[in-house]
Amino acid sequence: MKTLARVAAISLPVLLLAACGGRVDLSEFDDPDASLDGAVGGGGGGGIIDGGGGGGGGGGGGGGGGGGTTDAGGGGGGTDAGGGGWTDAGGGGTTDSGIITIDGGGPTDTGSGVKDTGVKDTGVIVTDSGSSIDAACDKIAAATCTATFESCCKSNGFTWDSLGCSDVSHLWCDSGADGVAAGKTFFNPSFVDACAKGWASATNMCTPHLFDWVKAQAPCSAMFNGKVAPGGACSVSTDCLAGLGQTAFCDESSKRCRAVSVVGAGQACNYFGATIRWCDRGLTCSVSPSGMSSCIKATPIGGSCYGPDDTACGLGFVCNAGRCAAGAATGTTCTRDMECASWSCELGKCGDLRVQLASKALCGGA
């Protein structure tokens, strides 16, 4: 059974910067026609996120504990590449989980597995590759490499070098600037402050929840934006087009663009293919008999559920003996995804939904 938990566990590392990490094979999960046939929600760890990654920068790129990464950050702020296009479906934006509220509206396609090939424009587009980009990169590096993040690095056993951290943070911006110079990427300066705020908030938390991380990176994806819609061929992540509230990346295995977002109540949810939309915490993805999907309130602890693979309890919880209960903690021995709070069991251990930003690369530039 191909569950969202495993898709999420794979998807996180590919949001991070390849220059400072390894690779991960997404090919077995690259199925845009798959339906919601099992668990839905994000998952981490367990051999997928192996703590060996690293990185820096903003957008889709960045530091973290991912075992596999892409070679650049996500895009954002670009023009509509055709196709579907995003409009506000009345569901509102994603909820604020402590980092930054991103109102991405709701997608126009509402079914599981429905391919979305267009995005909503994200604002003013400029192509200046000079001092404005340099200033943006400096601001993001300063927001990332703070005294608080130094403490995070040291508490995780990494040597701290502020200049090295800044150098690694600039790598993503360099990739974006190269894309702008080549005419493949747009630069939108109106998102610089929000991107810097997202990085500051994420590094202050040290190990942000996956959903918080995606939300924090969305304005960075809106700062640098490629021209290739989700599903199109790409070389680096700054080739890829992201809609408002999305983080875009170039899938390392398929070399196709993907976009990830966290959506709120009433919005369509989809966990496979080129455009992935996770339901925020406290929600779960419900699929109607007609195949339409939407995020609804999860069943609370103690509420009725219908078996070990029922996802009605929401991410972090499982169905145990017909009642919703807390899932097993990170590192607990497991045999199935749906035993774990993360809905991800890899190599016999429950994975983690928190992103480990501290790494040898981002902490010390090595």
Short mmCIF file of C-alpha atoms in Angstrom, two decimals, residues 22 47 132 135 195 222 252:
data_model
loop_
_atom_site.label_atom_id
_atom_site.label_comp_id
_atom_site.label_asym_id
_atom_site.label_seq_id
_atom_site.Cartn_x
_atom_site.Cartn_y
_atom_site.Cartn_z
CA GLY A 22 23.01 13.15 -0.54
CA GLY A 47 16.02 5.51 6.77
CA SER A 132 18.81 43.55 -5.15
CA ALA A 135 20.92 42.19 -0.67
CA CYS A 195 11.41 34.50 3.36
CA ALA A 222 7.74 32.96 -4.08
CA GLU A 252 15.96 14.22 -8.02
#
